[in-house]
Amino acid sequence: MPSTFDYTWDTPVYKGSTSFSTGLYIGGKFVDGSNKTTIDVINPSTGKVITKIAEGTPKDVDIAVAAAQKAYETVWGLNCPGNERGRLLNKLADLMDIHRDEYAAVEALDNGKTFNWAKNADLGLCIDTIRYYAGWADKIHGSTIETSEDKLNYTRHEPIGVVGQIIPWNFPLMMVCWKIGPALATGNAIVLKPSEFTPLTALLTAKLIDEAGFPPGVVNIVNGYGSTVGQAIAEHMHIEKVAFTGSTLVGRKVMEAAAKSNLKKVTLELGGKSPSIVFDDADLSVAVEWAAHGIYFNHGQTCCAGSRIFVHEKIYDTFLHKFTEKSKSLKVGDPFALDSFQGPQVSEIQFNRIMGYIDSGKQEGATLHMGGHRIGTEGYFISPTIFTDVRPEMRIVREEIFGPVGVIIKFKDDDDIIHQANDTVYGLAAALFTTNVKRAIKTAHALHAGTVWVNCSNTLYANVPFGGYKQSGIGRELGEYALSNYTNVKAIQINIA
Ligand code: NDP
């Protein structure tokens, strides 16, 4: 029997407790991995072990896929009406809402994001997403198509079957919800792998999925490493579609495994190096607030982080001064403190990766304008960091750092800035700041990005699509667009002559 994770908090922001199984969730039961091995889950605020979770293996993926297939063919998929799927999703959303504070506490402990951000930003969007797709469940249908009077043609949007979902550690619960919401609304059965760094809120969700009354096998959660469990999902012959969020490097591997196995459908939500553009007519207080949110939200561990901040030369000095003041005011510390804005980075690996980028910026001749150092002696805290005097070829300008590290770059004119902003292999998002509506629209249309924010940044809604151009991904999540990732369209032609 897998063990249970029991934890009690007595902090300024949350007093309460949690209790859930740390096993794999397969066929409606919490079980040990087939090798009976475990993975340590680390608290990034201290570097110490919080608990151990069961480690899944490729064999466990096979067992989970079999459970998902059985559920799909008997009680789910086309055998479960949309209104029932919607009812179950709504029930899950209600339960998540009831457990909102507990979820936020688990996320803060496991991932390091602050309790307040987890509760208000992450949980809000998580619950909205599940409710949004609950609403879609009985509104998924094809259409009739006129050809000639002797033919009746119509389409059906059928579920794909068993789908695999591989998610990262930066928004652990949000990624669960973005993935399972559209997949369940459309009637698919799921095998999901959370990140080994942040598996806990997925396991709490498994408990609530059970409580909501989803039939056993509809959702299966297999903890484990990417190279074993993730790879087994990507190359499984009975998984018909895989959805992945994470690095571009691993996204390529997932696509390759899909191509080499059964040519399963692939959607990818990958990295970014998003520009924030501040024009000379911008409202500077708005630009400073949102550009700071753009890079520092979630400790910079955001795929759409506005990590390249372009500022018009006329306002560069004033912007830099105000942006520096804002950056200094952000309190880095205990995720359970009342006034913390930023907690630790997620892991020692990620901490070292970010510090490596900071070193490379210094070595390549950029000016470290602010920050660039560790905070405290335990855990993985890094101060908000700004580089100036950068050149386009520097690694800190080209590569995704995934930390609280921004580069600030001067620009001269509108054509020049479009060229610079688009000069990246990524195309996930962009933000621009101007009070001129024509300039806003022209620039938004010229940017190669899946999302463009005007006078805001890093805002997401369950009903607005999200995804990337270029190497930032394939397909869209959220909104109505995500549904098409999870259905096959069947055209039926009947001869009525
Ligand atoms: P990865 O892309 O390695 O991990 C994302 C998920 O993929 C995890 O669940 C991971 O498992 C899994 N995985 C790893 N290897 C494979 C594989 N061969 N086949 C299938 N699944 C696999 O991201 P990292 O966590 O290592 O972060 C590295 C960098 O990626 C970051 O610095 C950042 O730049 C970027 N990133 C981007 C994200 C985004 O939202 N676009 C999210 C996270 C990271 P495991 O549990 O073993 O890690």
Coordinates of C-alpha atoms and ligand atoms in Angstrom, one line a residue:
M1 CA 0.0 0.0 0.0
P2 CA 1.4 3.5 -0.8
S3 CA 1.8 5.8 2.1
T4 CA -0.2 8.9 2.8
F5 CA 1.1 12.5 2.9
D6 CA -0.2 14.2 6.0
Y7 CA 0.8 17.8 6.7
T8 CA -0.3 20.6 9.0
W9 CA 0.4 24.3 8.5
D10 CA 0.3 27.0 11.2
T11 CA 1.4 30.0 9.3
P12 CA 0.4 33.7 9.0
V13 CA -1.5 33.0 5.8
Y14 CA -2.8 29.5 6.3
K15 CA -3.7 27.3 9.2
G16 CA -5.0 23.9 8.2
S17 CA -3.9 20.5 7.0
T18 CA -3.9 18.0 4.1
S19 CA -3.9 14.3 3.7
F20 CA -3.7 12.3 0.5
S21 CA -2.1 9.2 -1.0
T22 CA 1.3 9.4 -2.5
G23 CA 0.7 6.4 -4.8
L24 CA 0.1 6.1 -8.5
Y25 CA -3.6 6.6 -9.3
I26 CA -4.5 3.8 -11.7
G27 CA -8.0 2.4 -12.4
G28 CA -9.5 4.4 -9.6
K29 CA -7.0 3.0 -6.9
F30 CA -3.9 4.4 -5.3
V31 CA -1.1 1.8 -5.8
D32 CA 2.6 1.4 -5.5
G33 CA 4.8 1.5 -8.6
S34 CA 5.6 -2.0 -10.0
N35 CA 9.2 -1.7 -8.8
K36 CA 8.1 -0.5 -5.3
T37 CA 10.6 2.4 -5.5
T38 CA 10.0 6.0 -4.5
I39 CA 11.0 9.5 -5.4
D40 CA 11.9 12.2 -2.8
V41 CA 9.8 15.4 -3.0
I42 CA 11.9 18.4 -2.0
N43 CA 10.7 21.6 -0.3
P44 CA 12.5 24.3 -2.4
S45 CA 12.4 26.8 0.5
T46 CA 14.7 24.5 2.6
G47 CA 16.1 21.9 0.2
K48 CA 14.8 19.2 2.6
V49 CA 12.6 16.2 1.8
I50 CA 8.8 16.8 2.3
T51 CA 7.7 13.3 1.5
K52 CA 8.3 10.4 -0.9
I53 CA 6.0 9.4 -3.8
A54 CA 5.6 6.1 -5.6
E55 CA 7.8 5.9 -8.7
G56 CA 6.0 4.7 -11.8
T57 CA 7.7 2.7 -14.6
P58 CA 6.9 1.9 -18.2
K59 CA 5.1 -1.2 -16.9
D60 CA 2.8 1.0 -14.8
V61 CA 2.1 3.1 -17.9
D62 CA 1.0 -0.1 -19.6
I63 CA -1.3 -0.9 -16.7
A64 CA -2.7 2.7 -16.7
V65 CA -3.3 2.6 -20.4
A66 CA -5.2 -0.7 -20.1
A67 CA -7.3 0.8 -17.3
A68 CA -8.0 3.9 -19.4
Q69 CA -8.9 1.8 -22.5
K70 CA -11.3 -0.3 -20.4
A71 CA -13.0 2.9 -19.0
Y72 CA -13.1 4.5 -22.4
E73 CA -14.8 1.5 -24.1
T74 CA -17.3 0.8 -21.4
V75 CA -18.4 3.8 -19.3
W76 CA -16.7 6.8 -20.8
G77 CA -16.1 8.1 -24.3
L78 CA -19.2 7.7 -26.5
N79 CA -20.9 5.7 -23.7
C80 CA -21.1 8.7 -21.4
P81 CA -23.4 11.6 -22.4
G82 CA -21.9 15.1 -22.5
N83 CA -24.2 16.4 -19.8
E84 CA -22.9 13.7 -17.4
R85 CA -19.3 14.5 -18.2
G86 CA -20.1 18.1 -17.6
R87 CA -21.8 17.3 -14.2
L88 CA -18.7 15.4 -13.1
L89 CA -16.4 18.2 -14.2
N90 CA -18.6 20.7 -12.3
K91 CA -18.5 18.5 -9.2
L92 CA -14.7 18.4 -9.5
A93 CA -14.5 22.2 -9.8
D94 CA -16.8 22.5 -6.7
L95 CA -14.5 20.2 -4.7
M96 CA -11.4 22.1 -5.8
D97 CA -13.1 25.4 -4.7
I98 CA -13.8 23.9 -1.3
H99 CA -10.2 22.8 -1.0
R100 CA -8.8 26.0 -2.5
D101 CA -6.7 27.0 0.6
E102 CA -5.4 23.5 1.1
Y103 CA -4.4 23.3 -2.5
A104 CA -2.6 26.7 -2.4
A105 CA -0.7 25.5 0.7
V106 CA 0.4 22.2 -0.9
E107 CA 1.5 24.1 -4.1
A108 CA 3.5 26.7 -2.0
L109 CA 5.2 23.9 -0.1
D110 CA 6.0 21.8 -3.1
N111 CA 6.7 24.4 -5.8
G112 CA 7.8 27.4 -3.8
K113 CA 5.3 29.9 -5.2
T114 CA 3.7 32.1 -2.5
F115 CA 0.5 30.9 -0.9
N116 CA -1.2 34.2 -1.9
W117 CA -0.3 33.9 -5.5
A118 CA -1.2 30.2 -5.6
K119 CA -4.6 30.8 -4.0
N120 CA -5.6 33.9 -6.0
A121 CA -3.9 33.4 -9.4
D122 CA -3.3 29.7 -9.9
L123 CA -6.4 28.3 -8.1
G124 CA -8.7 30.9 -9.6
L125 CA -7.7 29.9 -13.2
C126 CA -7.6 26.2 -12.3
I127 CA -11.2 26.2 -11.1
D128 CA -12.4 28.5 -13.9
T129 CA -10.8 26.1 -16.5
I130 CA -12.5 23.0 -15.1
R131 CA -15.9 24.9 -15.0
Y132 CA -15.4 26.4 -18.5
Y133 CA -14.8 22.9 -20.0
A134 CA -17.7 21.5 -17.9
G135 CA -19.9 23.9 -19.8
W136 CA -18.6 22.6 -23.2
A137 CA -19.1 18.9 -22.5
D138 CA -22.7 18.9 -23.9
K139 CA -22.1 21.4 -26.6
I140 CA -19.6 19.4 -28.7
H141 CA -21.2 18.5 -32.0
G142 CA -20.6 18.4 -35.8
S143 CA -22.7 19.9 -38.5
T144 CA -24.8 18.9 -41.5
I145 CA -23.4 19.8 -44.9
E146 CA -25.5 20.3 -48.0
T147 CA -24.3 18.6 -51.2
S148 CA -27.2 17.3 -53.3
E149 CA -30.8 16.2 -52.4
D150 CA -29.9 12.5 -52.6
K151 CA -27.2 12.7 -49.9
L152 CA -27.3 13.4 -46.2
N153 CA -23.9 14.5 -45.0
Y154 CA -23.0 15.2 -41.4
T155 CA -20.0 15.3 -39.1
R156 CA -19.4 14.0 -35.6
H157 CA -16.7 15.3 -33.2
E158 CA -15.7 12.0 -31.6
P159 CA -13.2 11.6 -28.7
I160 CA -9.8 10.3 -29.6
G161 CA -9.6 7.6 -27.0
V162 CA -6.7 7.3 -24.6
V163 CA -4.6 10.4 -24.4
G164 CA -1.3 11.0 -22.7
Q165 CA -0.4 14.2 -20.9
I166 CA 3.0 15.2 -19.6
I167 CA 3.3 18.4 -17.5
P168 CA 6.0 20.5 -16.0
W169 CA 6.7 22.0 -12.5
N170 CA 6.1 25.7 -13.0
F171 CA 2.3 25.7 -12.7
P172 CA 1.7 22.1 -11.4
L173 CA -2.0 22.3 -10.7
M174 CA -2.8 24.7 -13.5
M175 CA -1.2 22.4 -16.0
V176 CA -3.3 19.5 -14.7
C177 CA -6.4 21.6 -15.2
W178 CA -5.5 22.9 -18.7
K179 CA -4.9 19.3 -19.8
I180 CA -7.7 17.3 -18.2
G181 CA -10.4 20.0 -18.7
P182 CA -10.7 19.8 -22.5
A183 CA -9.7 16.1 -22.6
L184 CA -12.6 15.0 -20.3
A185 CA -15.1 17.4 -21.7
T186 CA -14.7 15.7 -25.1
G187 CA -14.8 12.2 -23.6
N188 CA -11.2 11.0 -23.6
A189 CA -9.6 8.8 -21.0
I190 CA -6.3 10.1 -19.6
V191 CA -2.8 8.9 -18.5
L192 CA -1.1 11.9 -17.0
K193 CA 2.5 12.3 -15.7
P194 CA 3.2 15.2 -13.3
S195 CA 6.7 16.6 -13.0
E196 CA 8.7 14.6 -10.6
F197 CA 9.6 17.9 -8.9
T198 CA 6.1 18.9 -8.1
P199 CA 3.7 15.9 -8.1
L200 CA 1.7 16.7 -5.0
T201 CA -1.3 18.8 -6.2
A202 CA -1.9 16.3 -9.0
L203 CA -2.2 13.6 -6.3
L204 CA -4.6 15.8 -4.3
T205 CA -6.6 16.2 -7.5
A206 CA -6.7 12.4 -8.0
K207 CA -8.3 12.1 -4.5
L208 CA -10.9 14.7 -5.6
I209 CA -11.5 13.1 -9.0
D210 CA -12.3 9.9 -7.0
E211 CA -14.6 11.8 -4.7
A212 CA -16.3 13.6 -7.6
G213 CA -17.4 10.1 -8.8
F214 CA -15.5 9.8 -12.2
P215 CA -15.6 6.2 -13.2
P216 CA -12.3 4.3 -12.4
G217 CA -9.8 4.5 -15.2
V218 CA -11.0 7.7 -16.7
V219 CA -8.1 9.6 -15.2
N220 CA -4.9 7.8 -14.3
I221 CA -1.9 9.6 -12.8
V222 CA 1.5 8.0 -13.1
N223 CA 4.3 9.7 -11.2
G224 CA 7.8 9.2 -12.4
Y225 CA 10.7 10.4 -14.4
G226 CA 10.5 11.9 -17.8
S227 CA 13.1 9.5 -19.3
T228 CA 11.0 6.5 -18.2
V229 CA 7.4 7.3 -17.6
G230 CA 7.3 10.3 -19.9
Q231 CA 9.0 8.5 -22.7
A232 CA 6.7 5.4 -22.3
I233 CA 3.7 7.7 -22.7
A234 CA 5.1 9.4 -25.7
E235 CA 5.9 6.2 -27.5
H236 CA 2.9 4.1 -26.4
M237 CA 1.2 2.2 -29.2
H238 CA -2.3 2.5 -27.5
I239 CA -2.1 6.2 -26.7
E240 CA -3.6 8.1 -29.6
K241 CA -2.6 11.6 -28.7
V242 CA 0.0 13.2 -26.4
A243 CA -0.1 16.7 -25.0
F244 CA 3.2 18.1 -23.6
T245 CA 4.2 21.2 -21.8
G246 CA 7.9 21.9 -21.0
S247 CA 11.2 22.6 -22.7
T248 CA 11.6 22.8 -26.4
L249 CA 14.4 20.2 -26.1
V250 CA 12.0 17.6 -24.6
G251 CA 9.1 18.7 -26.8
R252 CA 11.2 17.6 -29.8
K253 CA 11.9 14.2 -28.1
V254 CA 8.1 13.7 -27.5
M255 CA 7.4 14.5 -31.1
E256 CA 10.1 12.1 -32.3
A257 CA 8.8 9.3 -30.1
A258 CA 5.2 9.9 -31.3
A259 CA 6.4 9.8 -34.9
K260 CA 8.5 6.6 -34.4
S261 CA 5.7 4.8 -32.6
N262 CA 2.1 5.1 -33.8
L263 CA 2.1 8.6 -35.2
K264 CA -0.1 9.8 -32.4
K265 CA -1.3 13.4 -32.5
V266 CA 1.0 15.8 -30.7
T267 CA 0.3 19.2 -29.1
L268 CA 3.3 21.0 -27.6
E269 CA 3.4 24.1 -25.3
L270 CA 7.1 25.0 -25.1
G271 CA 9.4 27.7 -24.2
G272 CA 9.6 31.4 -24.9
K273 CA 11.8 34.5 -24.8
S274 CA 9.0 37.0 -25.0
P275 CA 9.5 40.7 -25.6
S276 CA 8.0 43.6 -23.5
I277 CA 8.1 46.7 -25.6
V278 CA 7.8 50.1 -24.0
F279 CA 7.1 52.9 -26.5
D280 CA 8.0 56.6 -25.8
D281 CA 4.3 57.5 -25.4
A282 CA 3.6 54.7 -22.8
D283 CA 2.0 55.5 -19.5
L284 CA 5.2 54.7 -17.5
S285 CA 3.6 53.7 -14.3
V286 CA 1.4 51.1 -16.2
A287 CA 4.5 49.9 -18.2
V288 CA 6.6 49.5 -15.1
E289 CA 4.0 47.6 -13.1
W290 CA 3.1 45.2 -16.0
A291 CA 6.7 44.7 -17.3
A292 CA 7.7 43.8 -13.8
H293 CA 4.8 41.4 -13.6
G294 CA 5.8 40.1 -17.0
I295 CA 9.3 39.0 -15.9
Y296 CA 8.9 38.4 -12.1
F297 CA 5.6 36.6 -11.9
N298 CA 6.0 33.1 -10.7
H299 CA 9.7 33.8 -10.1
G300 CA 10.3 34.1 -13.8
Q301 CA 9.5 30.5 -14.2
T302 CA 6.8 31.3 -16.8
C303 CA 7.0 30.1 -20.4
C304 CA 5.5 33.5 -21.5
A305 CA 7.8 35.6 -19.2
G306 CA 8.6 39.0 -20.7
S307 CA 12.3 38.5 -20.3
R308 CA 13.5 40.9 -23.1
I309 CA 12.4 44.4 -22.1
F310 CA 12.8 46.9 -25.0
V311 CA 12.5 50.6 -24.0
H312 CA 12.5 53.6 -26.4
E313 CA 15.7 55.6 -26.0
K314 CA 13.7 58.8 -25.1
I315 CA 12.3 57.3 -21.9
Y316 CA 15.0 54.7 -21.2
D317 CA 16.7 56.4 -18.3
T318 CA 13.4 57.2 -16.5
F319 CA 12.0 53.7 -17.2
L320 CA 15.2 52.0 -15.9
H321 CA 15.1 54.1 -12.7
K322 CA 11.4 53.3 -12.0
F323 CA 11.8 49.7 -13.0
T324 CA 14.8 49.3 -10.7
E325 CA 12.8 50.8 -7.8
K326 CA 9.9 48.5 -8.5
S327 CA 12.3 45.4 -8.7
K328 CA 13.9 46.4 -5.4
S329 CA 10.5 46.6 -3.7
L330 CA 9.6 43.0 -4.4
K331 CA 10.0 41.0 -1.3
V332 CA 11.7 37.6 -1.8
G333 CA 11.2 35.1 1.0
D334 CA 9.1 32.5 2.7
P335 CA 6.1 31.5 0.5
F336 CA 3.9 31.5 3.7
A337 CA 4.8 35.0 4.8
L338 CA 2.2 37.7 4.4
D339 CA 4.3 40.1 2.3
S340 CA 6.3 37.7 0.1
F341 CA 6.0 38.3 -3.6
Q342 CA 8.6 35.8 -4.7
G343 CA 9.5 32.4 -3.2
P344 CA 12.4 30.1 -4.1
Q345 CA 13.1 28.7 -7.5
V346 CA 11.6 25.2 -7.9
S347 CA 14.7 23.1 -7.5
E348 CA 18.5 23.0 -7.0
I349 CA 18.9 22.2 -10.7
Q350 CA 16.8 25.2 -11.8
F351 CA 18.6 27.4 -9.3
N352 CA 22.0 26.4 -10.7
R353 CA 20.7 26.8 -14.3
I354 CA 19.7 30.4 -13.5
M355 CA 22.9 31.2 -11.7
G356 CA 24.8 29.8 -14.7
Y357 CA 22.9 32.2 -17.0
I358 CA 23.7 35.1 -14.6
D359 CA 27.4 34.2 -14.8
S360 CA 27.3 33.9 -18.6
G361 CA 25.8 37.4 -18.8
K362 CA 28.7 38.8 -16.7
Q363 CA 31.3 36.9 -18.7
E364 CA 29.8 38.0 -22.1
G365 CA 30.2 41.6 -21.0
A366 CA 26.6 42.6 -20.0
T367 CA 26.2 45.1 -17.1
L368 CA 24.7 43.5 -14.1
H369 CA 22.5 46.4 -13.1
M370 CA 20.8 44.8 -10.2
G371 CA 20.5 41.6 -8.2
G372 CA 22.2 38.5 -9.6
H373 CA 22.8 36.8 -6.3
R374 CA 21.4 34.1 -4.0
I375 CA 19.2 35.2 -1.0
G376 CA 19.7 33.4 2.3
T377 CA 21.7 30.3 2.9
E378 CA 19.1 27.6 2.5
G379 CA 16.6 27.0 -0.2
Y380 CA 16.8 28.3 -3.8
F381 CA 16.0 32.0 -3.5
I382 CA 17.4 34.4 -6.2
S383 CA 17.1 38.2 -6.1
P384 CA 15.2 39.9 -9.0
T385 CA 17.9 40.6 -11.6
I386 CA 18.4 43.1 -14.3
F387 CA 21.0 43.2 -17.0
T388 CA 21.7 46.2 -19.3
D389 CA 24.2 46.9 -22.1
V390 CA 23.4 43.5 -23.7
R391 CA 24.1 42.5 -27.3
P392 CA 21.7 40.3 -29.4
E393 CA 24.1 37.3 -29.6
M394 CA 24.4 37.0 -25.8
R395 CA 22.9 33.8 -24.2
I396 CA 20.9 35.9 -21.7
V397 CA 19.2 37.6 -24.7
R398 CA 18.6 34.5 -26.8
E399 CA 17.9 31.6 -24.4
E400 CA 15.0 30.9 -22.1
I401 CA 16.4 31.5 -18.5
F402 CA 13.2 30.6 -16.6
G403 CA 14.2 32.7 -13.6
P404 CA 13.7 36.3 -12.3
V405 CA 16.3 37.7 -14.8
G406 CA 15.4 40.4 -17.3
V407 CA 17.5 42.2 -19.9
I408 CA 16.6 45.8 -20.7
I409 CA 17.4 47.0 -24.3
K410 CA 17.2 50.5 -25.8
F411 CA 15.5 50.9 -29.2
K412 CA 15.1 53.8 -31.7
D413 CA 12.1 53.4 -34.0
D414 CA 9.0 51.2 -34.7
D415 CA 10.4 49.2 -37.6
D416 CA 13.6 48.5 -35.7
I417 CA 11.7 47.2 -32.6
I418 CA 9.5 44.8 -34.6
H419 CA 12.6 43.3 -36.1
Q420 CA 14.4 43.0 -32.7
A421 CA 11.3 41.6 -31.0
N422 CA 10.8 39.0 -33.6
D423 CA 14.5 38.0 -33.7
T424 CA 14.1 34.8 -31.7
V425 CA 13.3 31.2 -32.4
Y426 CA 10.4 31.5 -30.0
G427 CA 6.9 33.0 -30.5
L428 CA 4.8 32.4 -27.4
A429 CA 3.9 35.9 -26.3
A430 CA 4.7 39.6 -26.4
A431 CA 3.6 42.7 -24.4
L432 CA 3.6 46.3 -25.6
F433 CA 3.0 49.6 -23.9
T434 CA 1.7 52.6 -25.7
T435 CA -1.2 55.1 -25.4
N436 CA -1.5 55.3 -29.2
V437 CA -4.2 52.8 -30.4
K438 CA -3.0 52.7 -34.0
R439 CA 0.6 51.9 -32.9
A440 CA -0.8 49.3 -30.5
I441 CA -2.8 47.5 -33.3
K442 CA 0.0 47.8 -35.9
T443 CA 2.6 46.4 -33.6
A444 CA 0.3 43.7 -32.2
H445 CA -0.3 42.5 -35.8
A446 CA 3.4 42.6 -36.7
L447 CA 4.6 40.5 -33.8
H448 CA 5.2 36.8 -34.3
A449 CA 3.6 35.5 -31.1
G450 CA 0.6 33.5 -30.0
T451 CA -0.5 36.1 -27.5
V452 CA 0.0 39.9 -27.5
W453 CA -0.8 41.9 -24.4
V454 CA -1.3 45.6 -24.8
N455 CA -0.7 47.6 -21.6
C456 CA -0.8 44.4 -19.5
S457 CA 1.2 41.2 -19.3
N458 CA 0.9 37.6 -18.2
T459 CA -2.9 37.6 -17.9
L460 CA -4.6 34.4 -18.8
Y461 CA -8.3 33.4 -19.1
A462 CA -9.9 30.0 -19.4
N463 CA -11.8 31.0 -22.5
V464 CA -8.9 32.8 -24.3
P465 CA -6.5 30.5 -26.4
F466 CA -2.9 30.2 -25.5
G467 CA 0.0 28.7 -27.5
G468 CA 3.0 29.5 -29.6
Y469 CA 4.3 30.5 -33.0
K470 CA 7.6 29.1 -34.2
Q471 CA 9.5 26.8 -31.7
S472 CA 7.1 27.8 -28.9
G473 CA 4.8 25.0 -29.8
I474 CA 2.1 23.3 -31.8
G475 CA -1.6 23.8 -31.1
R476 CA -3.6 25.9 -28.7
E477 CA -4.6 25.3 -25.1
L478 CA -7.6 27.0 -23.4
G479 CA -10.7 28.3 -25.0
E480 CA -12.8 26.6 -27.7
Y481 CA -9.6 26.0 -29.7
A482 CA -8.3 23.4 -27.2
L483 CA -11.3 21.1 -27.9
S484 CA -10.2 20.4 -31.4
N485 CA -7.0 18.8 -30.0
Y486 CA -9.1 16.1 -28.4
T487 CA -11.6 15.1 -31.1
N488 CA -11.5 13.3 -34.4
V489 CA -13.9 14.6 -37.0
K490 CA -15.9 11.9 -38.7
A491 CA -17.8 12.7 -41.9
I492 CA -20.8 10.5 -42.6
Q493 CA -22.4 10.4 -46.1
I494 CA -25.7 8.7 -46.5
N495 CA -27.2 7.9 -49.9
I496 CA -31.0 8.7 -49.6
A497 CA -31.7 8.4 -53.3
Ligands
NDP1 P1 11.4 19.4 -19.1 O1 10.9 19.8 -20.5 O2 12.6 18.5 -19.0 O3 10.2 18.7 -18.3 C1 8.9 18.8 -18.6 C2 8.2 17.5 -18.4 O4 8.6 16.5 -19.4 C3 8.5 16.8 -17.0 O5 7.3 16.1 -16.6 C4 9.6 15.9 -17.4 O6 9.7 14.8 -16.5 C5 9.1 15.4 -18.7 N1 10.2 14.7 -19.5 C6 11.5 14.9 -19.4 N2 12.2 14.1 -20.4 C7 11.2 13.5 -21.1 C8 11.2 12.6 -22.2 N3 12.3 12.1 -22.7 N4 10.0 12.1 -22.6 C9 8.8 12.6 -22.1 N5 8.8 13.4 -21.1 C10 9.9 13.9 -20.6 O7 11.7 20.7 -18.3 P2 12.6 20.9 -17.1 O8 11.8 20.6 -15.9 O9 13.9 20.1 -17.1 O10 13.1 22.4 -17.3 C11 14.1 22.7 -18.2 C12 13.8 24.0 -18.9 O11 12.6 23.8 -19.7 C13 13.5 25.2 -18.0 O12 14.6 25.8 -17.6 C14 12.6 26.0 -18.9 O13 13.5 26.8 -19.8 C15 11.9 25.0 -19.7 N6 10.5 24.8 -19.2 C16 9.5 25.3 -19.9 C17 8.2 25.1 -19.5 C18 7.0 25.7 -20.2 O14 6.0 25.9 -19.6 N7 7.1 26.0 -21.5 C19 7.9 24.4 -18.2 C20 9.1 23.9 -17.6 C21 10.3 24.0 -18.1 P3 10.6 14.9 -15.1 O15 9.6 14.8 -14.1 O16 11.6 13.9 -15.1 O17 11.2 16.3 -15.1

